[in-house]
Coordinates of C-alpha atoms and ligand atoms in Angstrom, one line a residue:
M1 CA -8.6 32.3 -30.1
S2 CA -9.7 33.1 -26.0
E3 CA -6.4 33.8 -23.6
L4 CA -5.1 32.7 -19.7
T5 CA -2.6 33.8 -17.9
F6 CA -0.5 32.0 -14.9
D7 CA 2.3 33.1 -13.6
Y8 CA 4.5 30.0 -14.6
I9 CA 3.9 28.0 -17.5
V10 CA 5.4 24.7 -17.6
I11 CA 5.9 22.7 -21.3
G12 CA 5.6 19.3 -20.6
A13 CA 4.9 16.9 -17.9
G14 CA 7.6 14.4 -17.7
S15 CA 10.1 13.4 -15.9
A16 CA 11.6 16.9 -14.9
G17 CA 8.6 18.1 -15.8
C18 CA 6.4 17.2 -12.7
V19 CA 8.9 18.1 -10.3
I20 CA 8.8 22.1 -10.9
A21 CA 5.7 22.6 -11.2
N22 CA 4.8 20.7 -7.5
R23 CA 8.4 23.2 -6.9
L24 CA 6.2 26.4 -8.5
S25 CA 3.5 26.0 -6.9
A26 CA 4.0 24.9 -3.5
D27 CA 3.8 29.0 -2.8
P28 CA -0.1 29.0 -3.0
S29 CA -0.4 32.9 -4.4
V30 CA 2.1 30.9 -7.5
R31 CA -0.4 30.5 -10.3
V32 CA 1.3 27.8 -12.4
A33 CA -0.6 25.9 -14.9
L34 CA 1.7 22.4 -16.4
V35 CA 0.2 21.4 -19.9
E36 CA 1.4 17.9 -21.7
A37 CA 0.7 17.1 -25.0
G38 CA -0.6 13.1 -23.4
E39 CA -3.8 11.9 -21.4
S40 CA -3.5 12.4 -18.1
Y41 CA -2.1 8.7 -16.2
T42 CA -5.3 8.9 -14.0
R43 CA -7.8 7.5 -16.1
F44 CA -8.8 4.0 -15.7
P45 CA -7.9 1.2 -17.4
L46 CA -5.0 3.5 -18.9
N47 CA -4.1 4.1 -14.6
L48 CA -3.0 -0.2 -14.9
K49 CA -0.7 -0.3 -18.1
V50 CA 1.3 2.7 -15.5
K51 CA 0.6 1.1 -12.6
L52 CA 2.3 -1.9 -12.7
P53 CA 6.1 -2.0 -13.7
F54 CA 5.9 -3.4 -16.5
G55 CA 3.3 -2.4 -18.1
N56 CA 5.7 0.2 -20.8
I57 CA 5.1 -2.8 -23.0
F58 CA 1.3 -2.4 -23.0
L59 CA 1.7 1.1 -23.4
L60 CA 4.5 1.6 -25.9
P61 CA 2.6 0.1 -28.9
D62 CA -0.3 2.5 -28.5
A63 CA 0.2 5.7 -30.6
R64 CA -1.5 7.6 -28.3
Y65 CA 0.8 6.7 -25.4
N66 CA 5.1 7.2 -28.1
W67 CA 6.5 9.5 -29.2
N68 CA 7.1 7.2 -32.0
D69 CA 10.5 8.6 -32.9
E70 CA 13.0 7.0 -34.8
F71 CA 16.9 7.5 -35.8
I72 CA 17.9 7.3 -38.6
A73 CA 21.5 4.6 -38.1
S74 CA 23.8 7.2 -39.5
D75 CA 24.9 9.6 -43.1
A76 CA 26.3 6.5 -44.0
N77 CA 23.0 4.4 -43.6
P78 CA 20.5 6.2 -43.5
D79 CA 18.1 3.5 -44.8
R80 CA 18.6 1.6 -41.3
R81 CA 15.9 3.1 -38.5
I82 CA 16.7 2.2 -34.8
P83 CA 13.0 2.7 -32.5
C84 CA 13.6 6.3 -30.1
P85 CA 10.6 5.2 -28.4
R86 CA 9.1 8.8 -26.3
G87 CA 6.4 8.6 -23.8
R88 CA 3.2 11.1 -24.2
I89 CA 1.6 11.2 -21.1
V90 CA 0.8 12.9 -17.7
G91 CA 5.0 11.5 -16.1
G92 CA 6.5 11.7 -19.6
C93 CA 8.6 9.0 -20.3
S94 CA 9.0 8.0 -16.7
A95 CA 5.5 7.0 -17.1
V96 CA 6.7 4.0 -19.7
N97 CA 10.5 3.7 -18.3
G98 CA 12.4 0.4 -16.9
T99 CA 11.6 2.4 -13.7
V100 CA 16.2 1.9 -13.1
Y101 CA 17.2 4.5 -10.4
M102 CA 20.5 5.3 -11.3
R103 CA 22.2 9.0 -11.3
G104 CA 25.7 8.5 -12.9
H105 CA 29.5 8.4 -11.9
A106 CA 30.3 11.4 -9.5
S107 CA 33.0 12.7 -11.9
D108 CA 29.3 13.3 -14.9
Y109 CA 28.5 16.2 -13.2
D110 CA 31.8 17.4 -12.4
E111 CA 32.7 16.9 -16.2
W112 CA 29.8 18.8 -16.2
Q113 CA 31.7 21.8 -13.9
A114 CA 35.3 21.8 -16.0
Q115 CA 33.4 22.5 -18.8
G116 CA 32.7 25.8 -17.5
N117 CA 28.6 25.2 -15.8
E118 CA 29.7 26.5 -12.4
G119 CA 27.2 24.8 -9.4
W120 CA 26.8 21.2 -11.1
S121 CA 29.9 19.9 -9.9
Y122 CA 28.3 16.1 -8.3
E123 CA 28.8 18.3 -5.0
D124 CA 26.4 20.7 -6.4
V125 CA 23.6 18.2 -7.6
L126 CA 24.1 15.7 -4.8
P127 CA 21.7 17.6 -1.9
A128 CA 19.1 17.9 -4.4
F129 CA 19.1 14.3 -5.6
K130 CA 18.5 14.0 -2.2
A131 CA 15.8 16.3 -1.8
H132 CA 13.5 13.8 -3.8
E133 CA 14.3 10.9 -2.9
N134 CA 12.9 7.7 -0.1
W135 CA 15.2 5.4 0.1
K136 CA 13.5 2.0 1.1
L137 CA 17.3 0.6 1.2
D138 CA 19.0 0.0 3.8
V139 CA 22.8 2.5 2.5
N140 CA 25.2 5.4 3.2
G141 CA 22.8 8.4 4.0
E142 CA 25.8 10.5 2.8
F143 CA 25.1 10.1 -0.4
H144 CA 21.3 9.1 -0.1
G145 CA 18.1 11.2 0.6
R146 CA 15.2 9.3 2.8
G147 CA 11.9 11.3 3.4
G148 CA 11.7 12.4 -0.1
E149 CA 8.7 11.4 -2.8
L150 CA 10.1 9.9 -5.0
N151 CA 10.5 6.3 -3.2
V152 CA 14.2 3.5 -4.3
A153 CA 14.0 0.1 -3.6
T154 CA 15.3 -2.5 -5.3
V155 CA 12.5 -4.8 -7.3
P156 CA 9.8 -7.5 -4.7
S157 CA 11.1 -11.0 -6.0
P158 CA 13.7 -10.9 -7.6
N159 CA 14.3 -13.3 -10.2
A160 CA 16.7 -16.6 -9.7
I161 CA 19.3 -15.8 -12.3
S162 CA 19.4 -12.1 -10.9
A163 CA 20.8 -13.7 -8.3
A164 CA 22.6 -16.2 -10.8
L165 CA 24.2 -13.4 -12.6
I166 CA 25.8 -11.2 -9.3
D167 CA 27.0 -14.3 -8.2
G168 CA 28.9 -14.9 -11.7
G169 CA 30.0 -11.3 -11.9
R170 CA 31.8 -12.0 -9.0
E171 CA 32.9 -15.3 -10.3
T172 CA 34.5 -13.2 -13.4
G173 CA 36.4 -10.6 -10.2
H174 CA 33.7 -8.0 -10.7
E175 CA 32.5 -7.3 -6.6
A176 CA 29.0 -7.9 -6.2
T177 CA 27.0 -3.8 -4.9
R178 CA 24.0 -3.2 -3.2
D179 CA 24.4 0.3 -4.5
F180 CA 25.3 1.9 -7.6
N181 CA 24.2 5.5 -6.4
G182 CA 26.5 5.5 -3.3
P183 CA 30.8 5.8 -3.0
S184 CA 31.6 3.4 -5.9
Q185 CA 29.2 2.3 -9.5
D186 CA 31.4 -0.3 -10.4
G187 CA 30.1 -4.4 -10.0
F188 CA 27.2 -5.8 -10.4
G189 CA 23.9 -6.3 -8.2
L190 CA 19.9 -5.5 -7.7
F191 CA 19.0 -1.9 -9.9
S192 CA 17.4 0.7 -7.4
V193 CA 14.1 1.4 -9.8
N194 CA 11.2 3.6 -8.4
Q195 CA 8.5 1.8 -6.6
R196 CA 6.3 1.3 -3.8
N197 CA 4.4 -1.4 -2.9
G198 CA 5.1 -3.1 -6.0
M199 CA 4.1 -0.4 -8.1
R200 CA 5.4 1.9 -10.6
M201 CA 6.4 5.0 -9.2
S202 CA 6.2 8.4 -12.2
S203 CA 7.3 11.5 -11.7
A204 CA 3.8 12.1 -12.3
E205 CA 3.1 9.8 -9.4
A206 CA 6.0 11.2 -7.3
F207 CA 5.1 15.2 -7.4
L208 CA 1.8 15.6 -9.0
R209 CA -0.8 13.4 -7.4
P210 CA 0.1 15.2 -4.0
A211 CA -0.1 18.5 -5.4
K212 CA -4.1 17.2 -6.9
G213 CA -5.4 19.3 -4.1
R214 CA -3.6 22.4 -4.8
R215 CA -5.8 25.2 -6.4
N216 CA -2.9 27.7 -8.3
L217 CA -2.3 24.4 -10.3
T218 CA -3.8 23.5 -13.5
L219 CA -2.9 20.3 -15.3
L220 CA -4.1 21.0 -19.5
D221 CA -3.5 17.7 -20.7
G222 CA -4.1 16.7 -23.9
A223 CA -2.3 19.7 -25.1
L224 CA -0.1 20.6 -28.0
V225 CA 1.8 23.3 -28.2
E226 CA 2.7 24.2 -30.8
R227 CA 5.0 27.8 -30.6
I228 CA 6.7 29.4 -27.6
N229 CA 5.2 33.0 -28.7
V230 CA 8.2 35.5 -28.1
E231 CA 8.0 39.7 -28.3
N232 CA 11.2 41.9 -27.9
G233 CA 13.4 39.3 -27.1
R234 CA 10.4 38.0 -24.2
A235 CA 9.0 34.2 -23.4
T236 CA 5.3 35.8 -23.4
G237 CA 3.0 33.3 -23.9
I238 CA 2.6 29.3 -25.7
T239 CA 0.1 28.6 -28.5
V240 CA -1.3 24.9 -27.5
V241 CA -3.7 23.1 -29.8
R242 CA -6.8 20.8 -27.1
Q243 CA -9.6 19.5 -27.5
G244 CA -9.7 20.0 -31.5
K245 CA -9.4 24.8 -30.4
R246 CA -5.9 26.6 -31.0
Q247 CA -5.5 28.7 -27.8
T248 CA -2.9 30.9 -26.4
I249 CA -2.1 31.0 -22.7
R250 CA 0.0 34.3 -21.8
A251 CA 2.6 33.8 -18.7
A252 CA 2.9 36.7 -16.3
Q253 CA 6.6 35.2 -15.1
E254 CA 7.8 33.1 -17.1
I255 CA 8.0 29.6 -19.2
V256 CA 10.1 26.4 -18.3
L257 CA 10.7 24.1 -20.9
S258 CA 10.3 20.4 -19.7
A259 CA 9.4 18.6 -23.4
G260 CA 12.4 16.2 -23.0
T261 CA 15.8 16.1 -26.1
I262 CA 13.4 15.4 -28.7
N263 CA 10.0 18.2 -28.2
S264 CA 12.1 20.6 -26.7
P265 CA 14.6 21.5 -29.6
H266 CA 11.4 21.2 -32.1
L267 CA 10.1 23.3 -30.2
L268 CA 13.0 26.0 -29.4
M269 CA 12.7 25.7 -33.8
L270 CA 9.5 25.8 -34.6
S271 CA 9.8 29.1 -32.2
G272 CA 12.5 30.1 -34.6
I273 CA 15.2 30.4 -31.8
G274 CA 18.2 27.6 -33.3
P275 CA 20.4 27.8 -36.4
A276 CA 19.3 30.2 -38.6
S277 CA 20.4 28.8 -41.5
E278 CA 17.6 26.2 -41.1
L279 CA 14.3 28.2 -40.2
N280 CA 15.2 29.8 -43.3
R281 CA 15.8 27.3 -44.8
H282 CA 11.7 25.9 -43.8
G283 CA 11.0 29.5 -44.0
I284 CA 10.5 30.2 -40.1
E285 CA 11.1 34.2 -38.6
V286 CA 14.5 33.7 -36.2
V287 CA 13.7 35.1 -32.9
A288 CA 17.2 33.7 -31.9
D289 CA 19.8 32.3 -33.1
L290 CA 21.2 29.4 -32.4
P291 CA 23.5 26.7 -34.0
G292 CA 23.1 24.3 -30.5
V293 CA 19.8 23.8 -31.0
G294 CA 19.4 19.6 -32.0
R295 CA 23.2 19.8 -32.3
N296 CA 25.0 17.8 -29.8
L297 CA 22.9 14.2 -29.7
Q298 CA 23.9 11.5 -27.4
D299 CA 22.2 8.3 -26.5
H300 CA 23.3 5.1 -25.3
P301 CA 23.9 2.7 -28.1
A302 CA 23.9 -0.2 -27.0
V303 CA 23.5 -3.7 -28.3
G304 CA 22.2 -7.3 -27.1
V305 CA 23.7 -10.5 -26.1
A306 CA 20.4 -13.1 -26.0
V307 CA 20.8 -16.6 -24.3
E308 CA 17.9 -19.5 -24.2
D309 CA 17.0 -19.7 -20.4
T310 CA 16.6 -23.6 -19.3
S311 CA 15.4 -23.3 -16.0
G312 CA 11.9 -21.9 -17.3
H313 CA 12.4 -18.1 -14.7
T314 CA 12.1 -15.3 -17.0
L315 CA 9.4 -13.7 -17.9
A316 CA 7.5 -15.4 -21.5
L317 CA 3.2 -15.5 -23.0
S318 CA 2.9 -18.7 -24.2
W319 CA -0.5 -21.6 -23.8
K320 CA 2.8 -23.2 -21.6
T321 CA 3.3 -20.6 -19.4
L322 CA -0.4 -19.3 -19.1
P323 CA -1.3 -21.3 -15.5
K324 CA 2.2 -19.7 -13.9
L325 CA 1.0 -16.7 -15.1
T326 CA -2.4 -17.1 -13.6
A327 CA -0.9 -17.9 -10.3
Q328 CA 1.2 -14.6 -10.4
A329 CA -1.0 -12.8 -11.4
L330 CA -3.2 -13.4 -8.1
R331 CA 0.3 -13.1 -6.1
Y332 CA 0.3 -9.8 -7.3
I333 CA -2.7 -8.3 -7.0
L334 CA -2.8 -10.8 -2.7
T335 CA 1.0 -9.6 -2.0
R336 CA 2.0 -6.9 -4.8
K337 CA 4.9 -9.3 -5.2
G338 CA 5.9 -11.6 -7.6
V339 CA 6.8 -12.0 -11.6
F340 CA 4.4 -8.4 -11.9
A341 CA 6.4 -6.2 -9.4
S342 CA 9.4 -7.1 -12.0
N343 CA 10.5 -4.0 -14.1
V344 CA 11.5 -7.3 -16.2
A345 CA 15.3 -4.5 -15.9
E346 CA 16.2 -6.5 -12.1
V347 CA 20.2 -6.5 -12.4
G348 CA 22.2 -5.0 -14.2
G349 CA 26.5 -3.8 -13.2
F350 CA 29.3 -1.5 -14.9
L351 CA 32.4 -2.8 -15.4
R352 CA 36.0 -1.5 -17.2
S353 CA 36.3 -3.0 -20.1
R354 CA 40.3 -2.4 -20.5
P355 CA 42.8 -1.7 -17.7
G356 CA 44.3 1.6 -16.8
L357 CA 40.0 2.9 -16.6
N358 CA 39.5 4.7 -13.5
R359 CA 35.8 4.4 -14.0
P360 CA 33.4 1.8 -15.6
D361 CA 32.8 2.8 -19.5
V362 CA 30.3 -0.2 -19.3
Q363 CA 27.1 -1.1 -18.4
V364 CA 25.2 -4.0 -18.4
T365 CA 22.2 -4.4 -18.3
F366 CA 20.2 -8.1 -18.3
L367 CA 16.2 -8.5 -19.1
M368 CA 14.7 -11.1 -17.7
G369 CA 12.6 -12.1 -21.0
L370 CA 13.8 -12.2 -24.4
K371 CA 13.1 -9.0 -25.1
T372 CA 14.5 -7.5 -28.8
A373 CA 12.0 -4.0 -28.4
A374 CA 11.1 -2.4 -25.4
A375 CA 7.3 -3.2 -26.4
L376 CA 8.0 -7.1 -27.3
I377 CA 6.1 -9.4 -25.0
P378 CA 7.9 -12.3 -25.2
R379 CA 6.8 -15.7 -26.4
Q380 CA 10.4 -17.8 -26.1
H381 CA 11.4 -18.1 -21.9
G382 CA 15.7 -16.3 -22.4
F383 CA 17.0 -13.4 -21.2
V384 CA 19.8 -10.9 -22.5
A385 CA 22.0 -8.7 -21.7
L386 CA 22.1 -5.1 -22.9
V387 CA 25.2 -4.3 -23.2
N388 CA 25.5 -0.2 -23.5
I389 CA 28.3 2.6 -23.9
C390 CA 28.9 5.0 -20.1
R391 CA 30.3 7.6 -22.3
P392 CA 30.2 7.7 -26.2
E393 CA 32.4 9.8 -28.3
S394 CA 30.2 9.7 -31.0
R395 CA 27.3 12.6 -31.7
G396 CA 23.9 12.9 -34.0
R397 CA 22.2 15.9 -34.7
L398 CA 18.1 16.8 -34.3
E399 CA 16.5 18.7 -37.6
L400 CA 13.2 19.9 -38.4
R401 CA 11.7 18.3 -41.7
S402 CA 9.3 21.2 -41.7
A403 CA 8.0 24.3 -40.0
S404 CA 4.3 22.0 -39.2
P405 CA 4.4 21.2 -35.6
L406 CA 2.3 18.5 -36.6
D407 CA 6.0 16.3 -38.2
R408 CA 8.1 14.8 -36.8
P409 CA 12.1 15.9 -35.9
K410 CA 14.4 14.4 -38.1
L411 CA 16.7 12.2 -35.9
T412 CA 20.0 11.0 -37.3
A413 CA 21.9 9.5 -34.7
N414 CA 26.0 8.5 -35.8
F415 CA 25.8 6.2 -32.6
L416 CA 29.4 4.2 -34.3
D417 CA 31.1 7.6 -35.8
N418 CA 34.0 7.1 -33.6
Q419 CA 35.9 4.2 -33.4
N420 CA 36.3 3.6 -30.3
D421 CA 33.0 3.8 -29.3
V422 CA 32.2 0.9 -31.1
D423 CA 35.4 -1.2 -30.3
T424 CA 33.4 -1.1 -26.2
L425 CA 30.9 -2.3 -27.6
V426 CA 32.9 -5.5 -28.7
R427 CA 35.1 -5.5 -25.3
G428 CA 31.2 -5.5 -23.0
I429 CA 30.1 -8.1 -25.4
R430 CA 33.4 -10.5 -24.3
E431 CA 33.3 -9.2 -20.7
V432 CA 29.6 -9.7 -20.4
R433 CA 29.7 -13.6 -22.3
R434 CA 31.6 -13.7 -19.0
V435 CA 29.8 -13.4 -17.0
I436 CA 26.9 -15.8 -18.9
R437 CA 29.6 -19.0 -19.0
S438 CA 30.3 -18.9 -15.0
T439 CA 29.1 -21.8 -13.2
A440 CA 26.6 -19.7 -10.5
M441 CA 24.6 -19.1 -14.5
K442 CA 25.1 -23.0 -15.1
P443 CA 21.8 -24.2 -14.2
Y444 CA 19.9 -21.4 -16.3
A445 CA 22.1 -20.5 -19.4
G446 CA 22.0 -22.5 -22.9
K447 CA 22.8 -21.6 -26.2
E448 CA 23.2 -17.7 -26.7
L449 CA 20.5 -17.2 -29.7
L450 CA 22.4 -13.4 -30.2
P451 CA 25.0 -13.1 -32.3
G452 CA 25.6 -16.5 -31.0
D453 CA 28.3 -18.8 -29.9
Q454 CA 30.1 -18.9 -33.6
V455 CA 30.6 -15.3 -33.7
T456 CA 33.6 -14.8 -32.3
G457 CA 36.4 -13.2 -33.6
D458 CA 36.9 -9.3 -33.3
A459 CA 36.0 -8.9 -37.0
D460 CA 32.9 -10.9 -36.8
L461 CA 31.7 -9.4 -33.0
E462 CA 32.4 -5.8 -34.8
A463 CA 30.1 -6.4 -37.6
Y464 CA 27.7 -7.4 -35.5
V465 CA 28.4 -4.1 -33.3
R466 CA 27.3 -2.3 -36.4
S467 CA 24.5 -3.8 -38.3
T468 CA 22.6 -4.1 -34.0
V469 CA 23.6 -1.2 -32.4
A470 CA 20.6 0.2 -31.1
T471 CA 20.0 2.9 -27.4
V472 CA 18.8 1.7 -24.7
Y473 CA 16.3 5.0 -24.9
H474 CA 19.1 7.9 -23.8
P475 CA 19.1 10.9 -25.4
V476 CA 20.2 13.7 -24.1
G477 CA 21.9 17.1 -25.0
T478 CA 20.3 18.6 -28.2
C479 CA 20.3 22.4 -25.8
K480 CA 23.4 22.0 -24.2
M481 CA 24.3 23.6 -21.0
G482 CA 27.2 25.9 -21.7
P483 CA 29.4 29.2 -20.6
A484 CA 28.7 32.5 -22.4
S485 CA 31.8 31.7 -24.2
D486 CA 30.2 28.1 -25.7
P487 CA 28.8 29.2 -29.4
M488 CA 27.2 25.9 -28.8
A489 CA 25.4 26.3 -25.2
V490 CA 21.9 26.5 -25.6
V491 CA 21.5 27.1 -22.2
D492 CA 22.9 29.4 -19.5
P493 CA 24.0 26.9 -16.5
Q494 CA 21.2 28.5 -14.6
L495 CA 18.9 27.3 -17.6
R496 CA 18.2 30.7 -19.0
V497 CA 17.9 30.1 -23.2
R498 CA 20.6 32.5 -23.8
G499 CA 19.2 35.4 -25.5
I500 CA 15.3 35.5 -24.8
A501 CA 14.4 36.6 -21.3
G502 CA 11.4 34.8 -19.2
L503 CA 12.2 31.1 -21.2
R504 CA 14.6 28.4 -19.2
V505 CA 15.1 24.9 -21.0
A506 CA 14.9 22.2 -17.4
D507 CA 14.9 18.4 -18.8
A508 CA 17.8 15.6 -20.9
S509 CA 18.5 17.9 -23.9
I510 CA 20.5 20.5 -20.9
M511 CA 23.1 17.3 -20.3
P512 CA 26.2 19.0 -21.7
S513 CA 27.4 15.4 -21.4
I514 CA 25.7 11.5 -20.6
V515 CA 25.8 10.7 -18.0
A516 CA 27.1 6.8 -17.0
G517 CA 24.0 6.1 -15.7
N518 CA 19.9 5.9 -16.7
T519 CA 18.5 9.9 -17.2
S520 CA 15.6 9.6 -15.8
A521 CA 17.2 10.4 -12.3
P522 CA 19.4 13.0 -13.8
A523 CA 16.4 14.7 -15.7
M524 CA 14.7 14.6 -11.2
M525 CA 17.6 16.4 -10.4
I526 CA 18.1 18.6 -13.6
G527 CA 13.7 19.9 -12.3
E528 CA 14.1 19.7 -9.1
R529 CA 18.0 22.4 -9.3
A530 CA 15.6 24.6 -12.1
A531 CA 12.7 25.0 -9.8
A532 CA 15.4 26.5 -7.0
F533 CA 16.7 29.2 -9.3
I534 CA 13.1 30.1 -9.7
L535 CA 11.9 30.3 -6.8
G536 CA 16.0 31.9 -5.9
E537 CA 15.2 34.9 -8.4
R538 CA 12.0 35.3 -7.2
K539 CA 13.0 35.7 -3.9
I540 CA 15.5 38.0 -4.6
D541 CA 12.7 40.4 -7.5
R542 CA 10.7 40.4 -3.7
R543 CA 13.3 42.1 -1.5
A544 CA 14.3 44.6 -4.7
A545 CA 10.8 45.1 -5.1
Ligands
LIG1 C1 10.7 2.3 -23.5 C2 12.3 3.7 -22.1 C3 12.7 2.5 -21.0 C4 13.8 3.8 -20.6 N1 14.4 3.2 -19.2 C5 14.4 3.8 -18.3 C6 15.2 3.3 -16.6 O1 14.9 2.9 -16.1 N2 15.6 4.5 -16.2 C7 16.0 6.0 -16.3 O2 16.4 6.4 -15.8 N3 15.4 6.7 -18.1 C8 15.0 5.6 -18.6 N4 15.0 6.0 -19.8 C9 15.0 7.4 -20.1 C10 14.2 8.4 -19.1 O3 12.9 7.6 -18.6 C11 14.1 9.6 -19.6 O4 15.6 10.2 -20.6 C12 13.6 10.3 -19.1 O5 12.1 10.2 -18.2 C13 13.6 12.2 -20.0 O6 12.8 13.0 -19.1 P1 12.3 14.4 -19.4 O7 12.3 15.2 -18.5 O8 13.8 15.1 -20.2 O9 11.3 14.2 -20.7 P2 10.1 13.1 -20.8 O10 10.0 12.4 -19.8 O11 10.0 12.8 -22.0 O12 9.2 14.1 -20.9 C14 9.1 14.9 -21.8 C15 6.9 15.7 -21.8 O13 6.9 16.6 -21.7 C16 5.7 15.9 -23.4 N5 5.7 17.2 -24.5 C17 6.6 16.9 -25.3 N6 6.6 18.2 -26.4 C18 5.2 18.5 -26.0 C19 4.7 19.4 -26.3 N7 4.9 19.7 -28.5 N8 3.2 20.3 -26.5 C20 3.1 19.6 -24.9 N9 3.9 18.2 -24.4 C21 4.8 17.7 -24.7 C22 5.5 14.9 -24.2 O14 4.3 13.6 -23.8 C23 6.1 14.1 -22.1 O15 5.3 14.4 -20.9 C24 14.2 5.1 -20.7 C25 12.9 6.4 -21.7 C26 12.3 4.9 -22.3 C27 11.6 5.6 -23.7

């Protein structure tokens, strides 16, 4: 075994990890290693697949770039499986996601603070979002940053159906909005996306590319971290396998675990940090008994309403569509506009599914193609409205299958444990159907393919929801942040792992409760804050020395 030493080791080059590596390595005197199991995004021809906003349809079917996890639907229905794709690539999920940029509702963060997480109210986190934003839209400056590394725009050539859906929303009582990240979240509109010049802007593109020339930042890709080594209560390094060789890398200062909602708790448990009973069951020596590791699993449970597109505007690959697609490809090469600059999920909205709510409880994402799975290339023209609950009440869990780092953990979703979640989805379907059947949508919306025009009663809709519920790929919460009084908290409000010195978790797994919106922007914000905590403590240490 050979040994390398860095001041900081960041595990995982995903949405959060790339931000952290960038911020920590801004000081040339600090040596930073960013360790990633997947390949680098700059390698050709991978490059092209990462650059196309919908390139994930080519990446996700390839097991090299996808951890390919899956949920067991529920304890009551263990045979049904729900796909849980996760990016295994430099850029992490931000290199394979839908590129939608959404912070969530301001009140979500105020709730984090109310749960005892001092310093995480919306007022506190807003500067961290703004710090790396570069808004390309004409939006209210109070809520938006400019001049940061991460472009936020809308797709350059929205589909005609997108405009009709916004009009249909207005017709059915939902205001049209240009900005879901401003003072109000309600309404229908084009989603903001992370794009530059019609190309995907992953976290790697935004935060690693500008830091590429830094000699103090080392990116170790293709390196699977097997465990975090703890000596006398302090995280001192990692054991990693790279190019077939097992190696120890030491951290003189700190280790930041940013391996995502599935892999961060998995790696903690493999390192002896987790629920003692579970570690014992798999013969892992207990380093810290933290019962919250792997618990509190939340996602955005979703169901689809799939509709035939009678106009031929949506994305579909067939002999008939080939000439049009070829022309579009040429257009993209020459102008970076057109269908190939679309993220497919270009339009959507937030709505209140019943009276008396003080904020939206349902998000709708319209896919401009009949995509019923993240990786699918549609053959027939159509669109899908993905209806998801903003803040589900059901909770799932993550457990070990074995002590081997090569065995994927066991995920139990339990998405619809709580009847309120089922009812919300049923109401969401009803409302989205109204929008689809609006006058504005008449030229485009044909037959409803799923659940189908005949499925109208509450019981039938509930059956549809229960048998098809899936996710919009936003798992969070498995290393939840919380105050010392919360026995299920894994990290404190400075993201330090309880009971272990020199170790933080900073990624989507630390969310105590899921936010109403897509989760990449919040993960980047969490990365921004983790780096600020580390740099702040470093300053204090230096002053004290
Ligand atoms: C198909 C899909 C579509 C999505 N669409 C959107 C969207 O449009 N908008 C949005 O905001 N969110 C979307 N999301 C969710 C969002 O991208 C994620 O929530 C977010 O990127 C998570 O960031 P993270 O930093 O927590 O983890 P990740 O980005 O997953 O990063 C974790 C990184 O750690 C690496 N890693 C893990 N284990 C190890 C190990 N043992 N050793 C070394 N490296 C390791 C992984 O390979 C990965 O690169 C989508 C996700 C998917 C999968």
